[in-house]
Tab-separated table of C-alpha atoms in Angstrom:
chain	number	residue	atom	x	y	z
A	11	MET	CA	-0.077	0.084	0.016
A	12	ALA	CA	1.452	3.375	-0.944
A	13	PRO	CA	2.395	5.935	1.858
A	14	THR	CA	-0.541	8.063	2.847
A	15	SER	CA	1.198	11.560	1.944
A	16	SER	CA	2.309	9.967	-1.522
A	17	ILE	CA	-1.441	10.617	-2.606
A	18	ARG	CA	-1.611	14.013	-3.928
A	19	SER	CA	-4.172	16.421	-2.626
A	20	ARG	CA	-6.974	17.630	-4.799
A	21	PRO	CA	-6.202	21.082	-6.265
A	22	LEU	CA	-7.555	23.934	-4.126
A	23	LYS	CA	-8.797	27.126	-5.985
A	24	LYS	CA	-7.710	30.601	-4.792
A	25	ALA	CA	-11.098	31.130	-3.211
A	26	ASP	CA	-10.969	28.052	-1.225
A	27	PHE	CA	-7.406	27.832	-0.059
A	28	SER	CA	-7.887	30.260	3.055
A	29	LEU	CA	-10.952	28.328	4.071
A	30	PHE	CA	-9.192	25.063	4.272
A	31	ILE	CA	-6.174	26.384	5.875
A	32	LYS	CA	-7.451	29.018	8.306
A	33	PRO	CA	-9.052	26.691	11.128
A	34	LEU	CA	-5.854	24.443	10.988
A	35	LYS	CA	-3.314	24.807	14.111
A	36	PRO	CA	0.446	24.175	13.532
A	37	THR	CA	1.923	21.286	14.914
A	38	LEU	CA	5.442	21.842	16.650
A	39	TYR	CA	7.993	19.199	16.183
A	40	ALA	CA	10.707	19.730	18.714
A	41	ASP	CA	13.011	17.498	20.816
A	42	ALA	CA	12.075	19.516	23.942
A	43	PRO	CA	9.197	21.713	24.739
A	44	PRO	CA	9.946	25.660	24.510
A	45	PRO	CA	10.502	27.492	27.772
A	46	PRO	CA	7.483	29.141	29.313
A	47	PRO	CA	7.287	33.058	28.811
A	48	ARG	CA	9.212	34.989	31.278
A	49	HIS	CA	8.943	38.608	31.977
A	50	GLY	CA	11.886	40.415	30.639
A	51	VAL	CA	13.616	37.339	28.805
A	52	VAL	CA	13.774	37.419	25.007
A	53	TYR	CA	13.340	34.128	23.846
A	54	SER	CA	15.216	33.110	20.662
A	55	PRO	CA	13.984	30.134	18.504
A	56	PRO	CA	16.072	27.323	17.619
A	57	ASN	CA	18.349	28.337	14.621
A	58	ILE	CA	17.102	25.853	12.205
A	59	LYS	CA	19.204	26.490	8.952
A	60	SER	CA	17.444	24.247	6.346
A	61	LEU	CA	14.318	22.124	6.047
A	62	SER	CA	13.705	19.262	3.538
A	63	TRP	CA	10.862	16.847	2.730
A	64	SER	CA	11.733	13.368	1.369
A	65	ALA	CA	10.379	12.386	-1.973
A	66	THR	CA	6.978	10.977	-0.560
A	67	GLY	CA	6.805	13.394	2.304
A	68	ASN	CA	6.995	10.747	4.707
A	69	LEU	CA	10.353	12.317	6.322
A	70	LEU	CA	11.260	15.790	7.231
A	71	ALA	CA	14.777	16.914	7.958
A	72	THR	CA	16.321	19.825	9.812
A	73	CYS	CA	19.560	20.988	10.698
A	74	THR	CA	20.493	22.898	13.958
A	75	GLY	CA	24.007	23.854	14.872
A	76	ALA	CA	26.313	20.817	14.221
A	77	ASN	CA	23.325	18.184	14.266
A	78	ILE	CA	20.687	16.961	11.898
A	79	ARG	CA	17.238	15.560	13.040
A	80	VAL	CA	14.886	13.580	10.798
A	81	TRP	CA	11.205	13.161	11.713
A	82	ASN	CA	8.728	10.744	10.591
A	83	ALA	CA	6.113	13.322	9.853
A	84	GLU	CA	3.416	10.686	9.115
A	85	ARG	CA	3.680	9.376	12.836
A	86	GLY	CA	3.598	12.677	14.359
A	87	PRO	CA	5.632	15.099	16.579
A	88	ASN	CA	6.483	12.592	19.177
A	89	VAL	CA	10.532	12.921	19.530
A	90	LYS	CA	10.523	9.103	19.557
A	91	ASN	CA	9.374	9.356	15.840
A	92	SER	CA	12.669	11.128	14.928
A	93	THR	CA	16.398	10.321	14.732
A	94	GLU	CA	19.426	12.754	15.606
A	95	LEU	CA	22.609	12.662	13.794
A	96	LYS	CA	25.019	14.310	16.173
A	97	SER	CA	28.120	16.422	14.919
A	98	ALA	CA	27.113	15.447	11.327
A	99	HIS	CA	29.733	17.967	10.044
A	100	ALA	CA	32.008	18.743	12.920
A	101	LYS	CA	34.505	21.613	12.550
A	102	GLY	CA	38.235	21.400	12.879
A	103	GLY	CA	38.487	17.956	10.933
A	104	VAL	CA	36.980	16.147	13.911
A	105	ALA	CA	35.291	12.988	13.066
A	106	PHE	CA	31.490	13.285	12.681
A	107	GLY	CA	29.518	12.047	15.651
A	108	SER	CA	32.239	13.003	18.309
A	109	ALA	CA	30.962	14.460	21.328
A	110	GLY	CA	31.574	18.240	22.367
A	111	VAL	CA	31.666	19.684	19.012
A	112	SER	CA	29.728	22.776	18.935
A	113	GLY	CA	28.982	25.612	16.427
A	114	ASP	CA	26.686	26.232	13.361
A	115	ALA	CA	28.555	23.506	11.448
A	116	VAL	CA	25.779	22.017	9.171
A	117	GLU	CA	24.501	24.454	6.339
A	118	LYS	CA	22.067	22.524	4.306
A	119	VAL	CA	20.289	19.321	4.297
A	120	ALA	CA	18.158	17.948	1.093
A	121	PHE	CA	16.639	14.713	0.365
A	122	SER	CA	17.257	12.813	-2.728
A	123	PRO	CA	14.419	13.729	-5.301
A	124	GLY	CA	14.201	10.007	-6.399
A	125	VAL	CA	15.153	7.713	-3.590
A	126	GLU	CA	13.204	7.933	-0.304
A	127	GLY	CA	15.327	8.131	2.693
A	128	VAL	CA	18.574	9.171	1.028
A	129	LEU	CA	19.640	12.515	2.801
A	130	ALA	CA	22.502	14.811	1.619
A	131	SER	CA	24.031	17.254	3.989
A	132	CYS	CA	27.052	19.824	3.843
A	133	GLY	CA	28.738	21.773	6.289
A	134	ALA	CA	31.613	23.781	7.755
A	135	ASP	CA	33.909	20.826	7.519
A	136	GLY	CA	34.214	20.776	3.552
A	137	MET	CA	32.483	17.546	3.453
A	138	VAL	CA	29.315	16.143	1.481
A	139	ARG	CA	27.767	13.466	3.228
A	140	LEU	CA	25.026	10.888	1.922
A	141	TRP	CA	22.834	9.308	4.750
A	142	ASP	CA	20.360	6.540	4.650
A	143	VAL	CA	17.890	7.736	7.428
A	144	ARG	CA	15.544	4.698	7.256
A	145	ALA	CA	15.480	2.081	9.772
A	146	PRO	CA	16.498	-1.591	8.784
A	147	GLY	CA	13.610	-3.225	7.227
A	148	MET	CA	11.016	-0.363	7.756
A	149	VAL	CA	10.893	1.714	4.480
A	150	GLY	CA	9.981	5.107	5.379
A	151	ALA	CA	10.803	4.968	9.050
A	152	VAL	CA	13.234	6.640	11.162
A	153	GLY	CA	15.310	4.827	13.886
A	154	ALA	CA	18.090	5.087	16.173
A	155	GLY	CA	20.711	7.962	15.078
A	156	LYS	CA	23.595	5.652	16.329
A	157	GLY	CA	23.093	3.148	13.558
A	158	THR	CA	22.266	5.489	10.785
A	159	PRO	CA	24.112	4.305	7.739
A	160	VAL	CA	26.639	6.988	6.132
A	161	LEU	CA	26.401	5.893	2.220
A	162	GLY	CA	29.620	7.945	1.532
A	163	GLY	CA	31.422	11.301	1.668
A	164	CYS	CA	33.223	13.464	-0.587
A	165	LYS	CA	35.438	16.461	0.292
A	166	VAL	CA	34.809	19.817	-1.655
A	167	GLY	CA	37.520	21.867	0.362
A	168	GLY	CA	36.208	25.074	1.854
A	169	GLU	CA	33.153	25.682	4.026
A	170	ALA	CA	29.917	24.669	2.035
A	171	ALA	CA	27.167	27.325	1.481
A	172	PHE	CA	24.460	25.524	-0.511
A	173	LEU	CA	23.443	22.197	-1.849
A	174	THR	CA	21.119	21.119	-4.528
A	175	TRP	CA	20.068	17.965	-6.067
A	176	ARG	CA	19.980	17.499	-9.834
A	177	PRO	CA	16.402	16.436	-10.600
A	178	ASP	CA	17.294	12.941	-11.630
A	179	GLY	CA	18.867	12.346	-8.312
A	180	ALA	CA	22.306	11.433	-9.958
A	181	GLU	CA	24.304	14.587	-8.636
A	182	VAL	CA	24.437	17.110	-5.956
A	183	LEU	CA	25.723	20.603	-6.783
A	184	VAL	CA	27.678	22.317	-3.822
A	185	GLY	CA	28.699	25.714	-3.450
A	186	ARG	CA	31.529	26.783	-1.338
A	187	LYS	CA	31.413	30.067	0.633
A	188	ASP	CA	34.510	31.134	-1.475
A	189	ASP	CA	32.024	30.936	-4.627
A	190	GLU	CA	33.633	27.698	-6.046
A	191	VAL	CA	30.995	25.213	-7.093
A	192	TYR	CA	31.684	21.504	-7.265
A	193	SER	CA	29.332	18.515	-8.425
A	194	VAL	CA	29.420	15.081	-6.762
A	195	ASP	CA	28.120	11.994	-8.623
A	196	VAL	CA	26.355	10.414	-5.671
A	197	ARG	CA	25.921	6.987	-7.629
A	198	HIS	CA	29.581	6.562	-6.783
A	199	LEU	CA	29.006	7.409	-2.937
A	200	ALA	CA	27.791	4.006	-2.004
A	201	SER	CA	30.321	0.926	-2.388
A	202	SER	CA	28.947	-2.301	-3.770
A	203	ASN	CA	28.807	-4.186	-0.302
A	204	GLY	CA	26.905	-1.137	1.210
A	205	ALA	CA	29.590	0.222	3.040
A	206	ALA	CA	30.647	3.893	2.997
A	207	ALA	CA	32.659	4.787	0.044
A	208	SER	CA	35.931	6.635	0.216
A	209	GLY	CA	38.040	8.377	-2.194
A	210	ILE	CA	35.241	9.927	-4.303
A	211	GLU	CA	36.656	13.340	-5.967
A	212	ALA	CA	34.150	16.168	-6.395
A	213	THR	CA	34.276	17.886	-9.903
A	214	LYS	CA	35.068	21.543	-9.951
A	215	ARG	CA	32.129	23.260	-12.025
A	216	LEU	CA	32.923	26.929	-11.565
A	217	SER	CA	35.860	29.092	-10.007
A	218	HIS	CA	35.579	32.153	-8.207
A	219	GLY	CA	34.439	35.113	-10.315
A	220	LYS	CA	33.695	38.631	-9.891
A	221	ASP	CA	30.036	37.661	-8.619
A	222	VAL	CA	29.171	36.593	-5.008
A	223	LEU	CA	26.844	33.554	-5.550
A	224	TYR	CA	24.175	33.071	-2.987
A	225	GLU	CA	22.332	30.027	-4.219
A	226	MET	CA	21.841	27.784	-7.316
A	227	ALA	CA	18.959	25.723	-8.305
A	228	PHE	CA	18.458	23.332	-11.368
A	229	SER	CA	15.778	23.823	-13.979
A	230	ASN	CA	13.250	20.943	-13.811
A	231	THR	CA	14.990	19.335	-16.761
A	232	GLY	CA	18.448	19.438	-15.003
A	233	ARG	CA	19.814	21.055	-18.181
A	234	GLU	CA	20.196	24.474	-16.911
A	235	ILE	CA	21.093	26.149	-13.473
A	236	PHE	CA	19.874	29.188	-11.941
A	237	ALA	CA	22.452	31.123	-10.023
A	238	THR	CA	21.467	34.204	-7.733
A	239	ALA	CA	24.140	36.938	-7.300
A	240	ASN	CA	24.950	39.945	-5.093
A	241	ASP	CA	24.484	42.379	-8.201
A	242	GLY	CA	20.706	41.783	-8.346
A	243	THR	CA	20.787	39.464	-11.190
A	244	VAL	CA	20.181	35.678	-11.971
A	245	LYS	CA	22.439	33.989	-14.394
A	246	ILE	CA	21.201	31.091	-16.491
A	247	LEU	CA	24.054	28.582	-17.127
A	248	ASP	CA	24.126	25.482	-19.168
A	249	TYR	CA	24.820	22.211	-17.265
A	250	PRO	CA	27.297	20.565	-17.208
A	251	SER	CA	29.409	22.895	-19.213
A	252	MET	CA	28.346	25.776	-16.976
A	253	ALA	CA	28.465	28.154	-20.071
A	254	HIS	CA	26.608	31.488	-19.761
A	255	LEU	CA	23.368	31.466	-21.542
A	256	HIS	CA	21.386	34.593	-20.290
A	257	THR	CA	21.292	37.059	-17.433
A	258	LEU	CA	18.146	38.156	-15.677
A	259	SER	CA	18.315	41.714	-14.277
A	260	ALA	CA	16.005	41.033	-11.627
A	261	HIS	CA	16.111	43.372	-8.481
A	262	PRO	CA	17.926	46.486	-7.275
A	263	ALA	CA	19.283	44.490	-4.301
A	264	PRO	CA	20.996	41.308	-4.052
A	265	CYS	CA	19.117	38.068	-5.211
A	266	TYR	CA	19.287	35.363	-2.515
A	267	THR	CA	17.011	32.577	-3.729
A	268	VAL	CA	15.569	31.010	-6.953
A	269	GLN	CA	13.053	28.446	-7.585
A	270	HIS	CA	11.747	26.750	-10.624
A	271	SER	CA	7.910	26.164	-10.486
A	272	PRO	CA	6.756	22.637	-10.697
A	273	ALA	CA	5.080	23.047	-14.224
A	274	GLY	CA	8.238	24.990	-15.404
A	275	ASN	CA	6.306	28.200	-16.346
A	276	TYR	CA	7.576	30.580	-13.719
A	277	LEU	CA	10.842	31.351	-12.225
A	278	ALA	CA	10.617	32.875	-8.788
A	279	ILE	CA	13.494	35.074	-7.468
A	280	GLY	CA	13.725	36.318	-3.765
A	281	SER	CA	15.817	39.468	-2.929
A	282	GLY	CA	17.164	41.722	-0.428
A	283	ASP	CA	14.571	44.148	-1.263
A	284	GLY	CA	11.788	42.040	0.346
A	285	THR	CA	10.074	41.065	-2.782
A	286	VAL	CA	9.698	38.072	-5.098
A	287	SER	CA	9.727	38.510	-8.691
A	288	LEU	CA	8.068	35.994	-11.016
A	289	TRP	CA	9.439	35.426	-14.451
A	290	ASP	CA	7.620	33.855	-17.474
A	291	THR	CA	10.015	31.114	-18.798
A	292	HIS	CA	8.529	31.323	-22.241
A	293	CYS	CA	9.714	35.001	-22.901
A	294	TRP	CA	11.920	35.611	-19.981
A	295	LEU	CA	10.083	38.590	-18.847
A	296	THR	CA	8.936	39.447	-15.346
A	297	THR	CA	5.099	39.234	-15.197
A	298	HIS	CA	4.538	40.633	-11.437
A	299	SER	CA	6.121	40.807	-8.216
A	300	LEU	CA	5.007	39.545	-4.816
A	301	ALA	CA	4.896	41.882	-1.862
A	302	ALA	CA	3.232	42.245	1.461
A	303	GLN	CA	3.256	44.621	4.210
A	304	ASN	CA	4.686	42.331	6.757
A	305	GLN	CA	7.267	41.184	4.293
A	306	THR	CA	10.069	43.714	5.606
A	307	THR	CA	13.258	41.720	5.545
A	308	SER	CA	15.217	39.839	2.681
A	309	VAL	CA	13.608	36.866	0.995
A	310	ARG	CA	16.272	34.192	1.157
A	311	HIS	CA	14.064	30.875	1.037
A	312	LEU	CA	11.221	30.178	-1.553
A	313	SER	CA	8.880	27.235	-1.898
A	314	PHE	CA	6.318	26.485	-4.412
A	315	SER	CA	3.289	24.049	-3.424
A	316	TRP	CA	3.045	20.774	-5.400
A	317	ASP	CA	0.869	22.041	-7.968
A	318	GLY	CA	2.760	25.349	-8.523
A	319	MET	CA	-0.238	27.440	-7.848
A	320	TYR	CA	1.111	28.938	-4.209
A	321	LEU	CA	4.387	30.049	-2.970
A	322	VAL	CA	5.640	31.052	0.544
A	323	ALA	CA	8.760	32.773	1.550
A	324	GLY	CA	11.329	32.795	4.504
A	325	ALA	CA	13.834	35.385	5.640
A	326	GLY	CA	16.774	32.928	6.583
A	327	SER	CA	19.077	34.740	8.972
A	328	ASP	CA	17.380	37.930	8.394
A	329	ALA	CA	14.246	36.554	10.163
A	330	LYS	CA	15.166	38.119	13.653
A	331	ASP	CA	14.456	41.551	12.315
A	332	GLY	CA	11.312	40.754	10.483
A	333	MET	CA	7.724	40.930	11.341
A	334	PRO	CA	5.442	37.898	12.278
A	335	GLY	CA	3.124	36.180	9.889
A	336	LEU	CA	3.746	33.795	6.993
A	337	ASN	CA	2.252	35.035	3.691
A	338	VAL	CA	0.823	32.433	1.208
A	339	TRP	CA	0.716	33.944	-2.140
A	340	HIS	CA	-1.198	32.929	-5.209
A	341	VAL	CA	1.223	32.663	-7.964
A	342	ASP	CA	-0.861	33.710	-10.936
A	343	THR	CA	-2.377	36.903	-9.430
A	344	GLY	CA	0.353	37.857	-6.836
A	345	GLU	CA	-2.388	38.139	-3.986
A	346	VAL	CA	-1.735	36.970	-0.380
A	347	VAL	CA	-4.646	34.637	-0.029
A	348	HIS	CA	-3.774	33.877	3.695
A	349	VAL	CA	-1.276	34.676	6.469
A	350	ILE	CA	-0.392	31.892	8.778
A	351	GLU	CA	-0.195	33.599	12.289
A	352	THR	CA	3.288	33.380	13.986
A	353	GLN	CA	5.080	34.961	16.873
A	354	TYR	CA	8.176	35.820	14.998
A	355	ALA	CA	9.275	35.892	11.429
A	356	THR	CA	9.691	32.786	9.444
A	357	SER	CA	13.123	31.824	8.564
A	358	GLN	CA	12.925	28.496	6.588
A	359	VAL	CA	10.001	27.319	4.549
A	360	ALA	CA	9.118	24.066	2.555
A	361	TRP	CA	5.735	22.667	0.951
A	362	HIS	CA	5.251	18.976	1.181
A	363	PRO	CA	5.769	17.442	-2.146
A	364	SER	CA	2.154	16.435	-2.609
A	365	ARG	CA	-0.009	17.921	-0.221
A	366	TYR	CA	-1.066	21.308	1.011
A	367	TRP	CA	1.228	21.013	4.208
A	368	ILE	CA	3.778	23.749	5.019
A	369	ALA	CA	6.740	23.296	7.259
A	370	TYR	CA	8.549	26.350	8.619
A	371	ALA	CA	11.088	27.284	11.197
A	372	GLY	CA	11.779	30.555	13.148
A	373	ASP	CA	8.797	30.731	15.081
A	374	HIS	CA	8.252	29.948	18.794
A	375	GLY	CA	9.347	26.308	19.860
A	376	GLY	CA	11.137	25.711	16.363
A	377	LEU	CA	10.050	23.455	13.585
A	378	LYS	CA	6.130	23.576	12.813
A	379	VAL	CA	3.811	22.018	10.182
A	380	VAL	CA	0.361	23.512	9.400
A	381	GLY	CA	-2.064	21.278	7.161
A	382	GLY	CA	-0.772	17.901	8.569
A	383	LEU	CA	-2.330	14.772	9.606
A	384	GLY	CA	-5.973	14.513	9.700
A	385	THR	CA	-6.600	17.443	7.428
A	386	GLY	CA	-7.767	15.290	4.248
A	387	LEU	CA	-5.471	17.394	2.029
């Protein structure tokens, strides 16, 4: 029997979306409850730096500090339904799993688009690692972190800034903080006997240039790459040659994030000016921008709903200066169809791959999911 969340939601029209989501209460996924409010004490939400749903939506991964946690979203928010990978990317060359390592060492986690339970991560140690987060004999389940297999690892040198999967699941593209970009063929990261592979080399795809690159995303075909830059542009590059194809002059402020819509008809670009521009991929002209009164900080993360009809945005590290409320935009019209009430600005956002469930971070308590189990959509 197929996992429950692999069955797609029925599409919701703009007029119906708010009616569906308004009565829903967010579910908190946390390894410990948040502290009670205290007069004069400012609460800081956990610094979750990345979110990722698995291909079916059964699993949800986050990274905080030096650790990774993977939740079985189908089973609910009990911490027993999760696993923690401690010191997954330890600083100073210390082996992962070592005790006493601290610091924001894990930069990004991302599930394979094609293989359930395979998770890629990168961090301050200059490594890309591939994990199998399924418990033995339990497809889609999460077990004890101590025995989580490491399928392999590959060194890319300097500290990693971003990681993205090629749509076919064969490669991951990793950008370093010095703007060098590498690809890793993940098919070589697991040895024939199932042990962690070693000696795999990354392929340099781009050397440091004049632009500061914040993020890269593949097109839906995997034949192009969209690269956001500090000069307010997005470069469209051929893959794997990395030849320049076109430049979009998108915003008067740095462009931080970019996403290709599921249908491929839109490219969404988030910027330091607090807006999201939508580009028609047939003519490469901007059709309209998404903005809201409470969107006062940079847009550093974007996520389309599974049908491409709706879009949400997160402020990343700038969330501490933002206003509360998570806007849900209707892509075709640019209207805010609903605002999810939050105590703080959201930092990370991710739509479920086949349902109208939104995972977000930055609010009181940490990771929350709205529209989850029992909603019927």
